[in-house]
Amino acid sequence: MTGPETTVLVVNSGSSSLKFSLVDPAAGVALADGIIERICEETSHAKLGYRDQEIAREVRAADHDAALRLVFDLFAELGGDLDALGLVAVGHRMVHGGQRYHAPTLIDDAVVADLAELSPLAPLHNPPGVLGIEVAQRILPELPHVAVFDTAFFHDLPAAAATYAIDADVAAQWQIRRYGFHGTSHRYVSEQAADLLGRPYGELKQIVLHLGNGASASAVDRGRAVDTSMGMTPLEGLVMGTRCGDIDPGIVFYLARTAGLSMDEIDTLLNRRSGMLGLAGENDFREVHRLIDAGDAAARLAYEVYVHRLRKYIGAYLAVLGGADVIAFTAGVGENDAAVRRDALAGLEPLGVRLDEARNTSGDRGARVISAEDSAVTVLVVPTDEELAIARDTLAALG
Ligand code: ADP
């Protein structure tokens, strides 16, 4: 068996976790992937899969540097050899590129400094991303490192979609606009959808629904993103696992002034204790369904709120696009939860959307059509693969 000619290590560094994936971009597969969670705590949890072997272990990773070194140790323990596997570059997922960064960018010291400067725009996400870059550069100094931005696909949103209706000077001074997130996934899924249908990407009007723990919708008009549900931060838009999505901003003032909550408390409430978790006490949809089946009224309401919001965005984007050719579901909920797909699209036949229930509930994996033959809008499930997209972008940036 001959090995891959070229592989890319993809690093996704969060505040307490580090995900990594060794990708063969030409074959479109990950050779190894894993995660270290609870970095900086007493015990961290490491999981690494390579070929058909897997290690899952409690370890001590005092910081991100230790965590990444541990990954390489585990990889070697499973017989992996990065040189033999043709590792040529490291691709880093960066959440926020600000106004300046959108194309995949070869990282040098100036870029690292710029990205650190953007941190106030994404205080939860960018600092660990920058840390991941610094750590990986220390461990793999001889390789090129490339930053791929979650906001990139939405960089070119029409001004009417990107602009908040607040004082224009304040917005300009503080770089307040709708940036959008999950862009790597929205672009990858919309491109895959065109491939699956054998239609040119530049001809299709698509609505992409990325429904994971974080969730976002986008409207893609013949290859260009023209709207998306996440905004200045990933808090806006759909109901999510633990985030509230759209709310009246007046609630924030009310919680501060009348309920006496601090800004940090409100931030935690809306980002970590809201959404499905806040309403149902569970953010995993498998648990939510179990609760509903057991007659839990709060879980039922949470589900209805979730589906209602999703339907509103689908309707809005049908209007933004003037009708769609494709609605594509992706990520953990979108790929696996047939009930969410069915309920989100129920009764939309007058708008050209007709699901085929047998296709929708079949146990098939992989990209597939789930609408009826006579549906004007083709409904798809398209598994997302952000690591593969980042790996390909990384190679592209290196020319
Ligand atoms: P992340 O946003 O963390 O990348 P994922 O895209 O992996 O998340 O989605 C995780 C979520 O997907 C889980 O919280 C759960 O709600 C949902 N999910 C995963 N598997 C299933 C399943 N078989 N049925 C319904 N929901 C699922």
Short mmCIF file of C-alpha atoms and ligand atoms in Angstrom, two decimals:
data_model
loop_
_atom_site.label_atom_id
_atom_site.label_comp_id
_atom_site.label_asym_id
_atom_site.label_seq_id
_atom_site.Cartn_x
_atom_site.Cartn_y
_atom_site.Cartn_z
CA MET A 1 0.00 0.00 0.00
CA THR A 2 1.39 3.40 -0.85
CA GLY A 3 0.80 6.25 1.59
CA PRO A 4 -0.62 9.69 0.84
CA GLU A 5 1.67 12.09 -0.98
CA THR A 6 0.58 15.15 0.92
CA THR A 7 -1.13 15.59 4.28
CA VAL A 8 -2.14 18.63 6.27
CA LEU A 9 -2.52 18.83 10.04
CA VAL A 10 -5.65 20.79 10.96
CA VAL A 11 -5.73 22.36 14.41
CA ASN A 12 -8.86 23.77 16.03
CA SER A 13 -7.96 25.27 19.36
CA GLY A 14 -10.68 26.24 21.85
CA SER A 15 -10.37 27.66 25.34
CA SER A 16 -10.25 24.26 27.04
CA SER A 17 -10.01 21.86 24.13
CA LEU A 18 -7.82 21.18 21.17
CA LYS A 19 -9.03 19.25 18.14
CA PHE A 20 -6.71 17.99 15.49
CA SER A 21 -7.01 16.07 12.31
CA LEU A 22 -4.41 14.73 9.90
CA VAL A 23 -6.05 15.10 6.52
CA ASP A 24 -5.21 13.70 3.10
CA PRO A 25 -6.78 16.47 0.99
CA ALA A 26 -6.46 14.64 -2.31
CA ALA A 27 -8.27 11.54 -1.06
CA GLY A 28 -10.67 13.67 1.00
CA VAL A 29 -10.15 11.62 4.17
CA ALA A 30 -8.79 12.12 7.66
CA LEU A 31 -6.03 9.62 8.49
CA ALA A 32 -6.05 10.50 12.17
CA ASP A 33 -8.18 12.65 14.37
CA GLY A 34 -8.70 13.34 17.97
CA ILE A 35 -9.41 15.76 20.72
CA ILE A 36 -8.00 16.77 24.07
CA GLU A 37 -10.63 18.20 26.39
CA ARG A 38 -10.46 19.87 29.78
CA ILE A 39 -7.00 21.32 29.15
CA CYS A 40 -5.64 23.11 32.26
CA GLU A 41 -7.81 21.04 34.61
CA GLU A 42 -6.61 18.35 37.03
CA THR A 43 -7.18 15.62 34.47
CA SER A 44 -7.68 16.10 30.78
CA HIS A 45 -9.30 13.62 28.46
CA ALA A 46 -7.45 12.63 25.29
CA LYS A 47 -8.81 10.63 22.40
CA LEU A 48 -6.93 9.79 19.23
CA GLY A 49 -7.89 7.54 16.35
CA TYR A 50 -5.39 6.49 13.70
CA ARG A 51 -6.29 3.98 11.01
CA ASP A 52 -8.34 1.36 12.86
CA GLN A 53 -6.82 1.95 16.29
CA GLU A 54 -7.98 4.28 19.04
CA ILE A 55 -6.56 5.53 22.31
CA ALA A 56 -8.83 7.15 24.92
CA ARG A 57 -7.08 8.16 28.09
CA GLU A 58 -7.16 10.45 31.11
CA VAL A 59 -4.00 12.53 30.96
CA ARG A 60 -2.49 15.68 32.40
CA ALA A 61 -2.31 18.56 29.95
CA ALA A 62 -1.43 21.63 31.96
CA ASP A 63 -1.68 23.92 28.93
CA HIS A 64 -2.21 23.91 25.17
CA ASP A 65 1.48 23.32 24.54
CA ALA A 66 1.41 20.17 26.66
CA ALA A 67 -1.82 19.10 24.97
CA LEU A 68 -0.43 19.30 21.45
CA ARG A 69 2.80 17.54 22.44
CA LEU A 70 0.70 14.81 23.97
CA VAL A 71 -1.15 14.35 20.71
CA PHE A 72 2.10 13.73 18.90
CA ASP A 73 3.18 11.24 21.59
CA LEU A 74 -0.11 9.34 21.26
CA PHE A 75 0.19 9.41 17.50
CA ALA A 76 3.72 7.94 17.69
CA GLU A 77 2.45 5.35 20.16
CA LEU A 78 0.00 4.17 17.50
CA GLY A 79 2.85 3.90 15.00
CA GLY A 80 2.17 7.19 13.19
CA ASP A 81 5.09 8.96 11.52
CA LEU A 82 4.34 12.46 10.25
CA ASP A 83 7.31 12.60 7.88
CA ALA A 84 6.39 9.29 6.30
CA LEU A 85 2.82 10.56 5.91
CA GLY A 86 3.93 13.54 3.86
CA LEU A 87 2.95 16.33 6.27
CA VAL A 88 3.49 19.61 4.41
CA ALA A 89 1.55 22.25 6.36
CA VAL A 90 -0.59 23.08 9.36
CA GLY A 91 -4.02 24.66 8.88
CA HIS A 92 -5.54 26.58 11.79
CA ARG A 93 -9.23 27.27 12.25
CA MET A 94 -9.63 30.89 13.28
CA VAL A 95 -13.08 32.01 14.30
CA HIS A 96 -12.83 35.73 13.59
CA GLY A 97 -10.94 37.41 10.77
CA GLY A 98 -12.37 40.87 11.45
CA GLN A 99 -12.70 43.21 8.46
CA ARG A 100 -9.18 42.53 7.27
CA TYR A 101 -8.73 38.77 6.97
CA HIS A 102 -10.82 36.57 4.79
CA ALA A 103 -8.64 34.62 2.38
CA PRO A 104 -6.65 31.74 3.90
CA THR A 105 -3.51 33.46 5.14
CA LEU A 106 0.07 32.26 5.50
CA ILE A 107 0.95 33.04 9.10
CA ASP A 108 3.99 35.09 10.05
CA ASP A 109 4.73 37.13 13.17
CA ALA A 110 2.82 40.14 11.84
CA VAL A 111 -0.28 38.02 11.20
CA VAL A 112 -0.13 36.55 14.71
CA ALA A 113 0.09 40.06 16.14
CA ASP A 114 -2.87 41.18 14.01
CA LEU A 115 -4.96 38.21 15.05
CA ALA A 116 -4.19 38.86 18.70
CA GLU A 117 -5.36 42.44 18.14
CA LEU A 118 -8.68 41.16 16.81
CA SER A 119 -9.34 39.32 20.06
CA PRO A 120 -11.72 41.93 21.51
CA LEU A 121 -14.06 41.17 18.57
CA ALA A 122 -14.19 37.50 19.57
CA PRO A 123 -12.97 37.28 23.15
CA LEU A 124 -14.17 33.71 23.66
CA HIS A 125 -12.72 32.32 20.45
CA ASN A 126 -9.74 34.18 19.05
CA PRO A 127 -7.35 34.08 22.03
CA PRO A 128 -7.32 30.25 22.13
CA GLY A 129 -6.97 30.22 18.33
CA VAL A 130 -3.89 32.43 18.54
CA LEU A 131 -2.54 30.23 21.33
CA GLY A 132 -3.01 27.16 19.13
CA ILE A 133 -0.99 28.83 16.36
CA GLU A 134 1.85 29.78 18.70
CA VAL A 135 2.03 26.31 20.20
CA ALA A 136 1.95 24.52 16.86
CA GLN A 137 4.57 26.88 15.42
CA ARG A 138 6.87 26.05 18.33
CA ILE A 139 6.43 22.32 17.83
CA LEU A 140 6.51 22.33 14.01
CA PRO A 141 8.65 25.40 13.18
CA GLU A 142 9.81 24.14 9.82
CA LEU A 143 6.32 23.88 8.32
CA PRO A 144 4.15 26.64 6.87
CA HIS A 145 1.12 27.48 9.03
CA VAL A 146 -2.05 28.88 7.47
CA ALA A 147 -5.04 30.54 9.15
CA VAL A 148 -8.49 29.74 7.72
CA PHE A 149 -11.28 32.01 8.90
CA ASP A 150 -14.79 31.03 9.94
CA THR A 151 -15.99 34.45 8.85
CA ALA A 152 -14.40 34.28 5.36
CA PHE A 153 -17.37 33.04 3.36
CA PHE A 154 -19.46 35.96 4.66
CA HIS A 155 -16.85 38.64 4.09
CA ASP A 156 -18.65 39.70 0.95
CA LEU A 157 -22.21 39.83 2.34
CA PRO A 158 -24.23 42.59 0.66
CA ALA A 159 -24.09 45.73 2.79
CA ALA A 160 -27.85 45.56 3.35
CA ALA A 161 -27.41 42.17 5.06
CA ALA A 162 -24.19 42.99 6.89
CA THR A 163 -25.20 46.34 8.38
CA TYR A 164 -26.93 46.77 11.73
CA ALA A 165 -29.33 49.69 11.93
CA ILE A 166 -27.48 51.46 14.71
CA ASP A 167 -25.64 54.78 14.74
CA ALA A 168 -23.30 54.51 11.76
CA ASP A 169 -20.39 56.30 13.43
CA VAL A 170 -20.50 54.08 16.48
CA ALA A 171 -20.68 50.99 14.27
CA ALA A 172 -17.69 52.16 12.20
CA GLN A 173 -15.61 53.08 15.24
CA TRP A 174 -16.16 49.69 16.88
CA GLN A 175 -16.26 47.54 13.74
CA ILE A 176 -19.82 46.48 14.48
CA ARG A 177 -21.34 44.59 11.55
CA ARG A 178 -22.67 41.14 10.81
CA TYR A 179 -19.64 38.92 10.21
CA GLY A 180 -21.27 35.48 10.19
CA PHE A 181 -19.61 32.24 11.34
CA HIS A 182 -19.44 28.55 10.35
CA GLY A 183 -18.45 29.92 6.93
CA THR A 184 -16.10 27.05 6.15
CA SER A 185 -19.00 24.64 6.62
CA HIS A 186 -21.55 26.72 4.69
CA ARG A 187 -19.21 27.00 1.73
CA TYR A 188 -18.16 23.34 1.80
CA VAL A 189 -21.74 22.09 2.08
CA SER A 190 -23.07 24.37 -0.66
CA GLU A 191 -20.24 23.27 -2.99
CA GLN A 192 -20.90 19.61 -2.18
CA ALA A 193 -24.58 20.14 -2.87
CA ALA A 194 -23.79 21.42 -6.36
CA ASP A 195 -21.48 18.44 -6.95
CA LEU A 196 -24.13 16.00 -5.78
CA LEU A 197 -26.70 17.47 -8.14
CA GLY A 198 -24.20 17.75 -11.00
CA ARG A 199 -25.11 21.43 -11.38
CA PRO A 200 -22.74 24.42 -11.63
CA TYR A 201 -22.21 26.06 -8.22
CA GLY A 202 -22.68 29.45 -9.83
CA GLU A 203 -26.23 28.63 -10.90
CA LEU A 204 -27.84 27.43 -7.68
CA LYS A 205 -29.78 29.34 -5.06
CA GLN A 206 -29.25 27.53 -1.78
CA ILE A 207 -30.30 27.67 1.86
CA VAL A 208 -27.77 25.92 4.10
CA LEU A 209 -28.80 24.93 7.62
CA HIS A 210 -25.80 24.09 9.80
CA LEU A 211 -27.45 22.62 12.89
CA GLY A 212 -24.86 21.45 15.40
CA ASN A 213 -24.47 22.51 18.99
CA GLY A 214 -23.89 25.93 17.48
CA ALA A 215 -26.35 26.54 14.64
CA SER A 216 -26.59 28.92 11.72
CA ALA A 217 -28.43 29.35 8.44
CA SER A 218 -27.17 30.95 5.26
CA ALA A 219 -28.57 32.06 1.92
CA VAL A 220 -26.16 31.38 -0.95
CA ASP A 221 -27.05 33.01 -4.23
CA ARG A 222 -25.19 31.39 -7.11
CA GLY A 223 -22.01 30.91 -5.09
CA ARG A 224 -22.13 34.12 -3.06
CA ALA A 225 -23.34 34.21 0.54
CA VAL A 226 -26.01 36.92 0.67
CA ASP A 227 -27.26 36.45 4.23
CA THR A 228 -26.51 34.46 7.35
CA SER A 229 -28.07 34.15 10.76
CA MET A 230 -25.03 34.67 13.00
CA GLY A 231 -23.94 38.26 13.35
CA MET A 232 -21.28 40.29 15.08
CA THR A 233 -20.85 37.23 17.33
CA PRO A 234 -22.05 33.62 17.09
CA LEU A 235 -24.90 34.45 19.49
CA GLU A 236 -27.39 35.77 16.95
CA GLY A 237 -29.88 33.80 14.89
CA LEU A 238 -31.17 30.27 15.40
CA VAL A 239 -31.88 28.66 18.75
CA MET A 240 -28.76 26.62 19.60
CA GLY A 241 -27.63 24.01 22.11
CA THR A 242 -26.79 26.55 24.81
CA ARG A 243 -27.16 29.95 23.03
CA CYS A 244 -30.37 31.89 22.77
CA GLY A 245 -30.06 33.14 19.19
CA ASP A 246 -32.25 36.17 18.38
CA ILE A 247 -33.67 37.99 21.37
CA ASP A 248 -34.82 41.53 21.99
CA PRO A 249 -31.60 43.42 22.97
CA GLY A 250 -33.79 45.22 25.50
CA ILE A 251 -33.66 42.03 27.59
CA VAL A 252 -29.99 42.71 28.24
CA PHE A 253 -30.69 46.19 29.66
CA TYR A 254 -33.56 44.79 31.70
CA LEU A 255 -31.42 42.01 33.19
CA ALA A 256 -28.70 44.53 34.03
CA ARG A 257 -30.88 47.29 35.44
CA THR A 258 -33.80 45.49 37.00
CA ALA A 259 -32.50 41.99 37.74
CA GLY A 260 -29.08 43.37 38.76
CA LEU A 261 -27.04 40.86 36.73
CA SER A 262 -23.49 41.79 35.78
CA MET A 263 -22.40 41.85 32.13
CA ASP A 264 -20.41 38.64 32.66
CA GLU A 265 -23.44 36.94 34.18
CA ILE A 266 -25.62 37.97 31.26
CA ASP A 267 -22.96 36.80 28.82
CA THR A 268 -22.83 33.39 30.50
CA LEU A 269 -26.63 33.20 30.68
CA LEU A 270 -27.14 33.87 26.98
CA ASN A 271 -24.14 31.93 25.65
CA ARG A 272 -24.00 28.93 27.96
CA ARG A 273 -27.29 28.52 29.79
CA SER A 274 -29.87 29.34 27.15
CA GLY A 275 -31.09 27.68 23.96
CA MET A 276 -32.18 24.06 24.31
CA LEU A 277 -30.29 23.71 27.58
CA GLY A 278 -32.03 26.72 29.08
CA LEU A 279 -35.49 25.61 28.00
CA ALA A 280 -35.31 21.82 28.23
CA GLY A 281 -32.40 21.23 30.61
CA GLU A 282 -30.67 19.27 27.82
CA ASN A 283 -28.80 20.47 24.75
CA ASP A 284 -28.34 17.09 23.05
CA PHE A 285 -31.25 16.44 20.72
CA ARG A 286 -31.20 12.72 21.44
CA GLU A 287 -31.95 13.56 25.08
CA VAL A 288 -34.53 16.16 24.11
CA HIS A 289 -36.44 13.54 22.10
CA ARG A 290 -36.24 11.08 24.97
CA LEU A 291 -37.73 13.69 27.31
CA ILE A 292 -40.49 14.52 24.85
CA ASP A 293 -41.34 10.84 24.47
CA ALA A 294 -41.56 10.63 28.27
CA GLY A 295 -44.10 13.47 28.25
CA ASP A 296 -41.83 16.33 29.36
CA ALA A 297 -43.67 19.59 28.56
CA ALA A 298 -40.58 21.81 28.84
CA ALA A 299 -38.67 19.68 26.33
CA ARG A 300 -41.64 19.78 23.93
CA LEU A 301 -41.79 23.58 24.18
CA ALA A 302 -38.01 23.85 23.63
CA TYR A 303 -38.32 21.72 20.51
CA GLU A 304 -41.20 23.81 19.22
CA VAL A 305 -39.31 27.05 19.82
CA TYR A 306 -36.28 25.60 17.99
CA VAL A 307 -38.30 24.46 14.99
CA HIS A 308 -40.31 27.69 14.86
CA ARG A 309 -37.15 29.79 14.66
CA LEU A 310 -35.70 27.53 11.99
CA ARG A 311 -38.86 27.84 9.88
CA LYS A 312 -38.74 31.62 10.19
CA TYR A 313 -35.22 31.68 8.78
CA ILE A 314 -36.10 29.28 5.97
CA GLY A 315 -39.02 31.54 5.04
CA ALA A 316 -36.86 34.64 5.27
CA TYR A 317 -34.16 33.19 3.04
CA LEU A 318 -36.68 31.96 0.47
CA ALA A 319 -37.69 35.61 0.25
CA VAL A 320 -34.11 36.93 0.24
CA LEU A 321 -33.20 34.57 -2.61
CA GLY A 322 -36.52 34.82 -4.45
CA GLY A 323 -37.01 31.06 -4.14
CA ALA A 324 -34.39 28.35 -3.72
CA ASP A 325 -33.14 25.38 -5.72
CA VAL A 326 -31.65 23.65 -2.69
CA ILE A 327 -32.17 23.43 1.05
CA ALA A 328 -29.23 21.55 2.61
CA PHE A 329 -29.12 20.25 6.19
CA THR A 330 -25.79 19.61 7.87
CA ALA A 331 -23.93 19.11 11.22
CA GLY A 332 -24.93 16.92 14.18
CA VAL A 333 -28.65 17.73 14.30
CA GLY A 334 -29.07 18.49 10.60
CA GLU A 335 -27.43 15.24 9.52
CA ASN A 336 -29.04 12.95 12.09
CA ASP A 337 -32.37 14.30 13.25
CA ALA A 338 -35.08 13.39 10.75
CA ALA A 339 -37.81 14.85 13.00
CA VAL A 340 -36.23 18.31 12.97
CA ARG A 341 -35.92 18.20 9.18
CA ARG A 342 -39.52 17.05 8.77
CA ASP A 343 -40.99 19.59 11.19
CA ALA A 344 -38.91 22.48 9.86
CA LEU A 345 -40.27 21.87 6.35
CA ALA A 346 -43.80 20.70 7.19
CA GLY A 347 -46.51 22.46 5.23
CA LEU A 348 -44.11 24.26 2.88
CA GLU A 349 -45.52 22.57 -0.24
CA PRO A 350 -47.01 25.90 -1.42
CA LEU A 351 -43.41 27.21 -1.40
CA GLY A 352 -42.20 24.29 -3.50
CA VAL A 353 -40.79 22.12 -0.72
CA ARG A 354 -41.96 18.52 -0.46
CA LEU A 355 -40.01 16.06 1.67
CA ASP A 356 -40.03 12.32 0.93
CA GLU A 357 -40.57 10.85 4.38
CA ALA A 358 -39.05 7.45 3.49
CA ARG A 359 -35.90 9.14 2.19
CA ASN A 360 -35.84 11.47 5.18
CA THR A 361 -35.94 8.63 7.71
CA SER A 362 -33.77 6.10 5.85
CA GLY A 363 -30.65 5.17 7.79
CA ASP A 364 -28.45 6.28 4.87
CA ARG A 365 -25.28 8.20 5.58
CA GLY A 366 -23.48 10.42 3.12
CA ALA A 367 -24.75 13.24 0.96
CA ARG A 368 -28.27 12.43 -0.22
CA VAL A 369 -31.54 13.81 -1.55
CA ILE A 370 -34.48 13.61 0.87
CA SER A 371 -37.11 15.54 -1.09
CA ALA A 372 -39.76 13.99 -3.31
CA GLU A 373 -39.14 13.71 -7.06
CA ASP A 374 -41.72 16.42 -7.75
CA SER A 375 -40.36 18.88 -5.18
CA ALA A 376 -39.34 22.15 -6.86
CA VAL A 377 -36.77 22.70 -4.11
CA THR A 378 -34.32 19.83 -3.73
CA VAL A 379 -33.78 19.06 -0.05
CA LEU A 380 -30.44 17.49 0.83
CA VAL A 381 -28.54 16.13 3.77
CA VAL A 382 -24.85 16.91 3.24
CA PRO A 383 -22.36 15.83 5.92
CA THR A 384 -20.05 18.71 6.66
CA ASP A 385 -16.28 18.29 6.83
CA GLU A 386 -14.69 21.49 8.07
CA GLU A 387 -11.29 19.82 8.56
CA LEU A 388 -11.13 18.72 4.94
CA ALA A 389 -12.17 22.19 3.77
CA ILE A 390 -9.50 23.80 5.98
CA ALA A 391 -6.87 21.36 4.72
CA ARG A 392 -7.72 22.16 1.09
CA ASP A 393 -7.75 25.90 1.78
CA THR A 394 -4.37 25.55 3.48
CA LEU A 395 -2.84 23.90 0.42
CA ALA A 396 -4.47 26.46 -1.85
CA ALA A 397 -2.94 29.29 0.19
CA LEU A 398 0.48 27.74 -0.35
CA GLY A 399 -0.10 27.66 -4.08
P1 ADP B 1 -20.54 21.07 17.23
O1 ADP B 1 -21.34 22.30 17.02
O2 ADP B 1 -20.08 20.88 18.63
O3 ADP B 1 -19.49 20.79 16.17
P2 ADP B 1 -22.01 18.84 16.07
O4 ADP B 1 -22.22 19.34 14.71
O5 ADP B 1 -21.15 17.64 16.26
O6 ADP B 1 -21.61 19.95 17.11
O7 ADP B 1 -23.46 18.52 16.68
C1 ADP B 1 -23.60 18.05 17.99
C2 ADP B 1 -25.07 17.91 18.28
O8 ADP B 1 -25.68 17.08 17.29
C3 ADP B 1 -25.37 17.22 19.58
O9 ADP B 1 -25.40 18.13 20.65
C4 ADP B 1 -26.76 16.64 19.34
O10 ADP B 1 -27.75 17.60 19.70
C5 ADP B 1 -26.82 16.44 17.85
N1 ADP B 1 -26.81 15.04 17.45
C6 ADP B 1 -25.74 14.22 17.28
N2 ADP B 1 -26.13 12.98 16.92
C7 ADP B 1 -27.48 13.01 16.86
C8 ADP B 1 -28.49 12.05 16.54
N3 ADP B 1 -28.19 10.80 16.20
N4 ADP B 1 -29.78 12.47 16.58
C9 ADP B 1 -30.10 13.73 16.91
N5 ADP B 1 -29.19 14.67 17.22
C10 ADP B 1 -27.90 14.33 17.20
#
